[in-house]
Every structure is written in C-alpha cells, then in structure tokens.
Coordinates of C-alpha atoms in Angstrom, one line a residue:
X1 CA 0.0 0.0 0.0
X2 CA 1.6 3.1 -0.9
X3 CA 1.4 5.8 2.1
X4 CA 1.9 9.6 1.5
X5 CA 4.5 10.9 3.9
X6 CA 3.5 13.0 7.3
X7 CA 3.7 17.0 6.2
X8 CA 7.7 18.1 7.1
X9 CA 8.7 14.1 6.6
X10 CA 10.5 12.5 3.7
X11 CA 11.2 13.4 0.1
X12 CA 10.3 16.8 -1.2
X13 CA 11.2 19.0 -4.4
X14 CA 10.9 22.6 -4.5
X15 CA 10.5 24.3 -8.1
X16 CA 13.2 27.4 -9.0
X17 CA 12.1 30.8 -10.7
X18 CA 11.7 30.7 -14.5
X19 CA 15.0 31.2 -16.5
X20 CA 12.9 34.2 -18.3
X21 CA 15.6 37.1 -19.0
X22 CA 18.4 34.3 -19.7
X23 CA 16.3 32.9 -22.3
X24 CA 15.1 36.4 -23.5
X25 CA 18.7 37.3 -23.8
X26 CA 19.3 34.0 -25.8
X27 CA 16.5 34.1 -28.4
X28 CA 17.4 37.7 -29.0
X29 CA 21.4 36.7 -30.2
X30 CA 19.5 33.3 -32.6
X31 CA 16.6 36.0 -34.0
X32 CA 14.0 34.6 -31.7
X33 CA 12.1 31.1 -31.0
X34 CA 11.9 28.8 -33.7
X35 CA 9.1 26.7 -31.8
X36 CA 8.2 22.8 -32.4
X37 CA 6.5 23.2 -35.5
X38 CA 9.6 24.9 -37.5
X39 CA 11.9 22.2 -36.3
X40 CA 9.5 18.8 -37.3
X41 CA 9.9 21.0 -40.8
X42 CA 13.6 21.0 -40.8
X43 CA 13.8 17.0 -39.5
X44 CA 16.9 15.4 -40.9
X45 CA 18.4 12.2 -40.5
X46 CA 16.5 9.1 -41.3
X47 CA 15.7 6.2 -38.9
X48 CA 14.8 2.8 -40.4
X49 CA 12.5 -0.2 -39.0
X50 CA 14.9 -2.8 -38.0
X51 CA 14.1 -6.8 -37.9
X52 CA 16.6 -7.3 -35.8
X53 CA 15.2 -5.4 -33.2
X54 CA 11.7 -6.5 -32.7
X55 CA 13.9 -10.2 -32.9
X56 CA 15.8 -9.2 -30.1
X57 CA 12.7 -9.4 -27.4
X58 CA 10.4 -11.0 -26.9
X59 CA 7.4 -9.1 -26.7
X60 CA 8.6 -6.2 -29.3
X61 CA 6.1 -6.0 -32.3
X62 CA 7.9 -2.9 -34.0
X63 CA 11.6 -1.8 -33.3
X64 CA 13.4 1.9 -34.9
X65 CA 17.1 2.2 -35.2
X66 CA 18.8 5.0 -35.9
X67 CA 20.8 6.0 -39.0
X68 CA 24.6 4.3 -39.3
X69 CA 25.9 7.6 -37.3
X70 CA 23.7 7.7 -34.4
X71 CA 23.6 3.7 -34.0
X72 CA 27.7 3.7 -33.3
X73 CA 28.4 7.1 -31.5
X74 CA 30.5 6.5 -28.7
X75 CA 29.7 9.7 -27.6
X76 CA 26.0 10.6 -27.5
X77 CA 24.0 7.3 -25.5
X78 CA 20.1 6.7 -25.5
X79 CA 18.3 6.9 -22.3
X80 CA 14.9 8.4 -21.9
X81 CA 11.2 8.8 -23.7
X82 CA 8.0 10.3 -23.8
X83 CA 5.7 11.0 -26.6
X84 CA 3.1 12.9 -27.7
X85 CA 1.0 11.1 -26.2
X86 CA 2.2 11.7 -23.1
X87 CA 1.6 15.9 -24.4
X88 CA -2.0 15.2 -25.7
X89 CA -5.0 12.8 -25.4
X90 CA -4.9 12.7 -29.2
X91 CA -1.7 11.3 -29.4
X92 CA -0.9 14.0 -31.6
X93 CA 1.8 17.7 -31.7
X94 CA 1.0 19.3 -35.0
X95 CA -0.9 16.9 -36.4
X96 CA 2.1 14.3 -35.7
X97 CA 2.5 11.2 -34.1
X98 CA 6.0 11.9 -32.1
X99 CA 8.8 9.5 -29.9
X100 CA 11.2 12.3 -27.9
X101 CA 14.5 10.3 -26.3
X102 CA 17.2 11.7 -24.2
X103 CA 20.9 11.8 -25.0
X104 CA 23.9 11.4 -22.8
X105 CA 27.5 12.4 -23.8
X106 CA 30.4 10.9 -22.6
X107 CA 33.4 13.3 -22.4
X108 CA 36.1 13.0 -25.2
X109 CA 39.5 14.7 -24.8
X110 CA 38.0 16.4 -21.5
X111 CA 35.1 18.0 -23.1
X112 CA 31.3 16.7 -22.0
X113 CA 29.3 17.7 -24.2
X114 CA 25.9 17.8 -21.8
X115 CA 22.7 16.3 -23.2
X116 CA 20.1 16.5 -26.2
X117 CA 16.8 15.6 -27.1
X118 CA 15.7 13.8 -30.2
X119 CA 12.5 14.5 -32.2
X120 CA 11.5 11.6 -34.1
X121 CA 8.7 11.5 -36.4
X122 CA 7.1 8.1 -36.6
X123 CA 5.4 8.1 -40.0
X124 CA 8.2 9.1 -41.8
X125 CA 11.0 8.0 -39.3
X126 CA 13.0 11.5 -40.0
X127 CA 14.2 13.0 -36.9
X128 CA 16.5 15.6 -35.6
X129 CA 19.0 16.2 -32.3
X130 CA 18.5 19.1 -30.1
X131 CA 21.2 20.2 -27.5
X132 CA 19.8 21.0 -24.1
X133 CA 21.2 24.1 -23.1
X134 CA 21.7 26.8 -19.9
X135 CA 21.9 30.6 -20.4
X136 CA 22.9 32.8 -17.9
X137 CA 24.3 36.5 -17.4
X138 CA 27.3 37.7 -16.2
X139 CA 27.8 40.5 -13.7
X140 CA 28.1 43.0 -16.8
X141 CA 24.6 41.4 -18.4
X142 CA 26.8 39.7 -20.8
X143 CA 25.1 36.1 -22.0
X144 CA 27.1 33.2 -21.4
X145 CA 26.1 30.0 -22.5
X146 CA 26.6 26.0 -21.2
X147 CA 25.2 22.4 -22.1
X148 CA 23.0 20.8 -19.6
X149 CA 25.1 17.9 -17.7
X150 CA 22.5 15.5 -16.2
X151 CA 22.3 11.8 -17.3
X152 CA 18.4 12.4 -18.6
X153 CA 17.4 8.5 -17.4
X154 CA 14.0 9.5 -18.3
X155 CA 11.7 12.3 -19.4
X156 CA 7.6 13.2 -19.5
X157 CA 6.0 15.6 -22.8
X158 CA 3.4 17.3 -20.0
X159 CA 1.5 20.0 -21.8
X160 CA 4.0 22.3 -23.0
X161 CA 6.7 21.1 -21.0
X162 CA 9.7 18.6 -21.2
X163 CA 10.6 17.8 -17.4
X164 CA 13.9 15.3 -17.5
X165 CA 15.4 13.0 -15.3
X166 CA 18.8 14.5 -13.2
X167 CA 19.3 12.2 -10.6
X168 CA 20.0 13.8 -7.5
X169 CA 19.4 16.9 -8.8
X170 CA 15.6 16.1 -9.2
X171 CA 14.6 17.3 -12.8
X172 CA 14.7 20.3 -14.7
X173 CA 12.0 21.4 -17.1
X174 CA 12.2 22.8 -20.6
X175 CA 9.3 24.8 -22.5
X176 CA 8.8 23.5 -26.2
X177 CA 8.2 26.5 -27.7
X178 CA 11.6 27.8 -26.3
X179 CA 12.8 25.9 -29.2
X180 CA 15.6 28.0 -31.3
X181 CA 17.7 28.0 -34.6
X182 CA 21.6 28.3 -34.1
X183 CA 22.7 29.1 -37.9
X184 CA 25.9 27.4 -39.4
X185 CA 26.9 25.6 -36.3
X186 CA 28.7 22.9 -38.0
X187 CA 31.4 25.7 -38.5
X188 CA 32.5 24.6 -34.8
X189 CA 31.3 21.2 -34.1
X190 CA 33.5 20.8 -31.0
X191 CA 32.7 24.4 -29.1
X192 CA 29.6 25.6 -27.0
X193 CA 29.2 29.6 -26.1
X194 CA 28.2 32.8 -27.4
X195 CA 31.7 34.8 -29.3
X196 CA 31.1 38.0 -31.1
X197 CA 27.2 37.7 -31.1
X198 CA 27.4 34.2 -32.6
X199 CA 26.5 30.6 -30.8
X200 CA 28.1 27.7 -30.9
X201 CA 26.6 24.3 -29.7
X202 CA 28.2 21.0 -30.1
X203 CA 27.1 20.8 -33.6
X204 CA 23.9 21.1 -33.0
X205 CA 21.4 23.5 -35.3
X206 CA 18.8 23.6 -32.7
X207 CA 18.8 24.5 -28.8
X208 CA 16.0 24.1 -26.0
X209 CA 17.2 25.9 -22.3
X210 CA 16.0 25.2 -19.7
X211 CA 13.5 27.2 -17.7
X212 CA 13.8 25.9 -14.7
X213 CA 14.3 23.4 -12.3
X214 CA 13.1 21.1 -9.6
X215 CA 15.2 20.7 -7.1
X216 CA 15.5 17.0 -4.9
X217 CA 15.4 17.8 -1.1
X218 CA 15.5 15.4 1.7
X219 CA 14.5 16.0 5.4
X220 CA 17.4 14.2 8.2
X221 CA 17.7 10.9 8.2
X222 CA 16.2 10.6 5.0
X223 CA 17.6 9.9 1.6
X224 CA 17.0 12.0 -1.2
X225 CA 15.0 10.6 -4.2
X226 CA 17.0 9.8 -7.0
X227 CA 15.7 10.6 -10.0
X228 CA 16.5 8.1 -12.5
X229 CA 13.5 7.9 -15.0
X230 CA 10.0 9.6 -15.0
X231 CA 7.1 8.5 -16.8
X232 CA 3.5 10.8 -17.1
X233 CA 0.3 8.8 -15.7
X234 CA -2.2 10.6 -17.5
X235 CA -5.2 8.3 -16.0
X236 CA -4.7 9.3 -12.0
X237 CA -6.8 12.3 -11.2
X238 CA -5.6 14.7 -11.0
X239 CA -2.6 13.6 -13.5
X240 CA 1.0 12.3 -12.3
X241 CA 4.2 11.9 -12.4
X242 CA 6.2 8.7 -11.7
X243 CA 9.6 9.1 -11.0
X244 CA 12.0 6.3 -9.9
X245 CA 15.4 4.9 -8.7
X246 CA 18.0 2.5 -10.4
X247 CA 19.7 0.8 -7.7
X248 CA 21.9 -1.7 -7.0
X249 CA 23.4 -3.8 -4.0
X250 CA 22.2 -1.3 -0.8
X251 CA 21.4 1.6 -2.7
X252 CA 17.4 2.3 -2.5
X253 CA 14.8 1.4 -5.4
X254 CA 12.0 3.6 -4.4
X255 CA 9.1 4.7 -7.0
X256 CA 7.5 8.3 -6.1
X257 CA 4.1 9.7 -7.5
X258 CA 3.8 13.8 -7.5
X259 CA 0.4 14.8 -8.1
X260 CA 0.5 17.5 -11.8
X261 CA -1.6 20.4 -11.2
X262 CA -4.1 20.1 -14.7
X263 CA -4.0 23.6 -15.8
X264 CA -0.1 23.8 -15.4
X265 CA 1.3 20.6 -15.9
X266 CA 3.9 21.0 -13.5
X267 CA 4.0 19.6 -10.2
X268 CA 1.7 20.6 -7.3
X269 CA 2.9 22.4 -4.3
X270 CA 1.3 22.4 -0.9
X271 CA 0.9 25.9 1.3
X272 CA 5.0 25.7 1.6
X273 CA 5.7 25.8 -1.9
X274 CA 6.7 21.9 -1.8
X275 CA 5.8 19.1 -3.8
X276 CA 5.4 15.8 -1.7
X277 CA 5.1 12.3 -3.6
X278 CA 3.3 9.2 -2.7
X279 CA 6.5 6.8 -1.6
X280 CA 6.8 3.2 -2.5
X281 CA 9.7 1.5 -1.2
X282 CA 9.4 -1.9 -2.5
X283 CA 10.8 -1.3 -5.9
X284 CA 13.5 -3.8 -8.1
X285 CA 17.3 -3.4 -8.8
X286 CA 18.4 -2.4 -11.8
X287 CA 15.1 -0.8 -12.4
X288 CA 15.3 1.8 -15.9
X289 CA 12.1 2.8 -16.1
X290 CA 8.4 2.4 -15.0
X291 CA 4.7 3.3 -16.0
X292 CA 0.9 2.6 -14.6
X293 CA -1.1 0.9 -17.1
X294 CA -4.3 -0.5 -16.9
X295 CA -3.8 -0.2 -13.3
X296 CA -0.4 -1.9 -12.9
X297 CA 2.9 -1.4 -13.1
X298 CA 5.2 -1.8 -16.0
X299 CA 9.1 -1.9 -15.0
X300 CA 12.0 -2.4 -17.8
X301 CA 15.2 -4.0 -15.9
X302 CA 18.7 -4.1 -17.6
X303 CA 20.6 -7.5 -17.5
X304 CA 24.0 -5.9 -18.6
X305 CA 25.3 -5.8 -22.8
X306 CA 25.1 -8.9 -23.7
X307 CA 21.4 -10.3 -21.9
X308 CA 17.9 -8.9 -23.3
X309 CA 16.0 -7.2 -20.9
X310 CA 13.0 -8.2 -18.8
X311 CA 9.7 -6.5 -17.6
X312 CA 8.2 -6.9 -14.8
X313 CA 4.6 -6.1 -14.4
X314 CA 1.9 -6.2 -11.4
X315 CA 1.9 -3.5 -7.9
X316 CA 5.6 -3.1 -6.4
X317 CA 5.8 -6.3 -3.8
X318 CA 3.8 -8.5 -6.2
X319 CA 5.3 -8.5 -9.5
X320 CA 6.0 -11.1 -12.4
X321 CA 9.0 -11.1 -14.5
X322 CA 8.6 -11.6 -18.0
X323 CA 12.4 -12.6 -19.4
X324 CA 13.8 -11.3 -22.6
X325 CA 11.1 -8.9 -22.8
X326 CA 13.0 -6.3 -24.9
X327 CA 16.4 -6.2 -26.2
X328 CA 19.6 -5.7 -24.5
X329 CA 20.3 -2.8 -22.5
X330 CA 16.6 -1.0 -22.0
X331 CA 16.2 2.5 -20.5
X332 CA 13.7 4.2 -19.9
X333 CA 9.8 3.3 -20.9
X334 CA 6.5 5.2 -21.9
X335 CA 3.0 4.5 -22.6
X336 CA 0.6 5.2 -25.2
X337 CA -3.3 4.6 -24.0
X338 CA -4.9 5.1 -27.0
X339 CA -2.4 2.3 -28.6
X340 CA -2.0 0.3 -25.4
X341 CA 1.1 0.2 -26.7
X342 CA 4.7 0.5 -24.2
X343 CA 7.7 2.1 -26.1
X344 CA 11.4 1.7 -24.9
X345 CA 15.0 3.0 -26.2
X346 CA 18.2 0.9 -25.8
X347 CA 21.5 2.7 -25.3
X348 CA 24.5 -0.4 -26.5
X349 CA 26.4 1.0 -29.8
X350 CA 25.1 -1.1 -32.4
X351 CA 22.1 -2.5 -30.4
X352 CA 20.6 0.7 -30.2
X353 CA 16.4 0.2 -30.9
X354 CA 13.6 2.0 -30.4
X355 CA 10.9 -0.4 -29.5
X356 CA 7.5 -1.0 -29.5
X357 CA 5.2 -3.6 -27.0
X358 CA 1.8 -4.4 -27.2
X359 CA 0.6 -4.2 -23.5
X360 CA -1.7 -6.7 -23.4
X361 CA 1.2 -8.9 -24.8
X362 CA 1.8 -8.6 -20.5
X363 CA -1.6 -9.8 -19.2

C-alpha cells in the first residue's frame, strides 16, 4: 500500500524561478524562438525499421534504429522517452505522431558535451538532435552559454513542458516552444558559447534551455529521491508523475508519485511551496524505467550488454517477471493509451532500438 509521507517528513522538491531574461537574452542573439512546428519541418536524419530489433525481445512488435551515425556514436547514448502522447489525449503535436528520447554524452578529450533531445517523427522516421542548453548573465549582463550535464534517465511531454530526469538533482524542465535555430553551427562542431554575437553548440542546429528546475530535497535521516527515470500517468486524477530509482546492491529502489496540477502541468505544491510524492519502497534493482497501465505497473530491468531485458509487471511487492522482454540494455519506458502500446530506447552502440510492445502482450 503506498502511504503519502507526514507533512515536514520525507522526500520533497521545491521548483526554481523561470530562467525568463536568460532565455530572452538568448533568443534575441539566434533571432528569436523557432518553436516545435519549425523544427518537425527541418527534421533530418532518417531512422529505419529494424528486424533485428523487434527479434531481439520478446514481446517487441515494431523496433526503430537510428541511421549508421547515431547507431555507433561513442559519444551521444540513448536513455529516456516520452511521446506525444504523453503531451495530448490525441496522441498528436502538429498533427504528428511523435517519440522524444534523451541523450547522454560521454566526455572526449576532456570535453562533455551535456545532453540532447531527439525528435522523431514516426510516420516518416526522420528526426533531428536538439542540444539541451543553460543561459545565464554575467555580472556585466553579458550572455554566457553551457550544455546541460544530467544523465536524462528519463523524461515526460506534459502539456507544453519537457521535465527530465537528473538524478540527485531532481529534474529540470524545458518549455517546447523555447525551441531555437543556431545558424551554421557545424562551422564549430566541438565548441559551445556565445563569441562576437554568434553561438556555438556541439554541432547542434537547434537549442532548448532550460526554464527551470526542480530541485531533490530530503529531510534528516532521509535519503533524497534519486531521479533516474520519470514517466507521465495521464489516468490518475488529477494527473501524475512517476519518477523512480536505479539501484543496485544497498542503494534504494524507491518509485515516487507527485500529483501535476491540470492547468499547469507541473507539479503541485502544498501551502510551503513543496511538492510531496506518494512513496513506495518496494521497488526492483536495476530498475530503468516504469509506468501505470491499466492499473499496474510496467518496470523495464537491464541485464548488462550482452542479456535482453526483462519486464516486470503487477503492484511493487507482487510483480511477475517476464524474461527477454526487450532487447539488451533497455532504459527508460513510456506509454501510449490510445495504442495500449509500451515504447522503450536501448542505449549499447550497435544494439541501439527503439521499441515497440503491445501491452496486453503482458496480461
């Protein structure tokens, strides 16, 4: 039975100001906000189905890969998802039917490159990176600009916001429509900053800041929620967010619910300005990512590079593991109702899938 923790006990988050005059400052160097529906215009790589993939577990009825780049990158590595369904009932942004995942850089030759989104379209499997990015001003008002560091185990599309995964951090939050255009960027592939009025970022053609952030707090004697992967459970009322641990040997595996407030879609604070989750301590190891549906719970587990992954599905104390589920190394997982269908990304070079589950494949 999950219990909501005594007011002033437990795990708590408390939300920043808005980022407003460091983003102002940045969209007025790239010529303003491109938004989400000038970048699913300007998608460019293609993804391709893969047989392979939807061989590789068990209950996978589709799989994506990416194109020969992406699949190999040492650098950039797969972890989290949402999808428009998550961001509408309809299943649909601008009349499209979306996957976003989450990136994580490993540093080369001292340099860490942050993390990214990626848009993917899934009629036409074209997609595009985004870096994930932090303005701020100087002492002089000068704008300085950095990638976002945080693993991003997991992220939720709620209404117009991206909130992702940062571990101990908590999560930070993006706005879609903060969405902008950094012109001839491949001119300095391996820089990030703003020089002479001009940006540079990784690379990257397109930039999302963040706005702000939700900060992990911990009362004494208790240990702070580690956010590892979020999923959006659109069917609770009033709507929530799952957020959970990965965990092994005596670390904790706990799952925490935060009630969404409807009309904002970020999380809702009591009188103090906290926001207080429903705690469940009997989670798995290993866990990756979870989401309610249908009433139960829906855990992908990792089994290391070379062992598909399982899922395990039921309430936390009481659930059934389903081997070879989903190909090897699963992250994060998200849910589409109007499908009943479960999606999850894979982060090995070379075994890198996006995949698709029917849910009922689980009852």
């Amino acid at each position: 039975m999950v219990e909501r923790n005594d007011a002033g006990v437990g795990v708590h988050l408390r939300r920043t100001q808005e980022n407003d005059a460091e983003i102002d400052a940045l969209a007025d160097v790239l010529g303003g906000r491109a938004g989400l529906e000038d970048l699913l215009s300007d998608l460019k790589f293609q993804a391709r189905t893969s047989l392979a993939g939807r061989l590789m577990g068990r209950a996978v009825n589709r799989a994506i890969t990416w194109d020969a780049h992406d699949r190999r990158d040492p650098v950039w590595w797969p972890q989290g998802i949402t999808s428009s369904a998550d961001a509408s009932e309809t299943g649909e942004v601008h009349g499209r039917r979306l996957l976003v995942t989450t990136w994580y850089s490993k540093p080369v030759d001292g340099v860490a490159r942050g993390s990214r989104l990626t848009f993917l379209d899934l009629d036409t499997l074209r997609y595009r990176h985004v870096l994930l990015v932090v303005p701020e001003l100087d002492d002089q008002g000068r704008l300085q600009l950095g990638g976002l560091r945080i693993h991003a185990g997991g992220i939720v599309w709620a209404g117009p916001y991206q909130h992702i995964a940062a571990t101990a951090r908590g999560f930070v939050t993006c706005r879609v429509e903060d969405l902008m255009r950094v012109p001839g960027d491949n001119e300095r592939p391996d820089q990030i900053g703003v020089v002479d009025g001009r940006v540079a970022s990784f690379g990257h053609h397109y930039v999302l800041p963040v706005r702000l952030t939700h900060k992990a707090y911990a009362d004494d004697g208790v240990t702070k929620l580690r956010y590892s992967f979020l999923s959006l459970d659109r069917r609770s009322d009033p709507p929530g967010l799952l957020a959970g641990e990965y965990g092994r040997g005596a670390q904790t595996t706990r799952l925490g619910h935060f009630d969404l407030d409807p009309d904002t879609w970020l999380p809702a604070t009591d009188e103090d300005g906290w926001s207080r989750p429903l705690l469940e301590d009997r989670g798995l190891a290993r866990m990756q990512g979870a989401v309610v549906a249908r009433g139960r719970h829906h855990i992908t587990v990792s089994n290391g590079p070379t062992t598909p992954g399982s899922v395990f599905t039921g309430s936390p104390g009481a659930l059934r593991r389903r081997r070879w589920a989903v190909p090897v190394g699963p992250e994060d997982l998200t849910y589409w109702p109007s499908e009943d269908a479960l999606w999850t990304v894979t982060e090995y070079p070379r075994l890198r899938y996006v995949a698709r589950m029917s849910r009922s494949w689980f009852d």
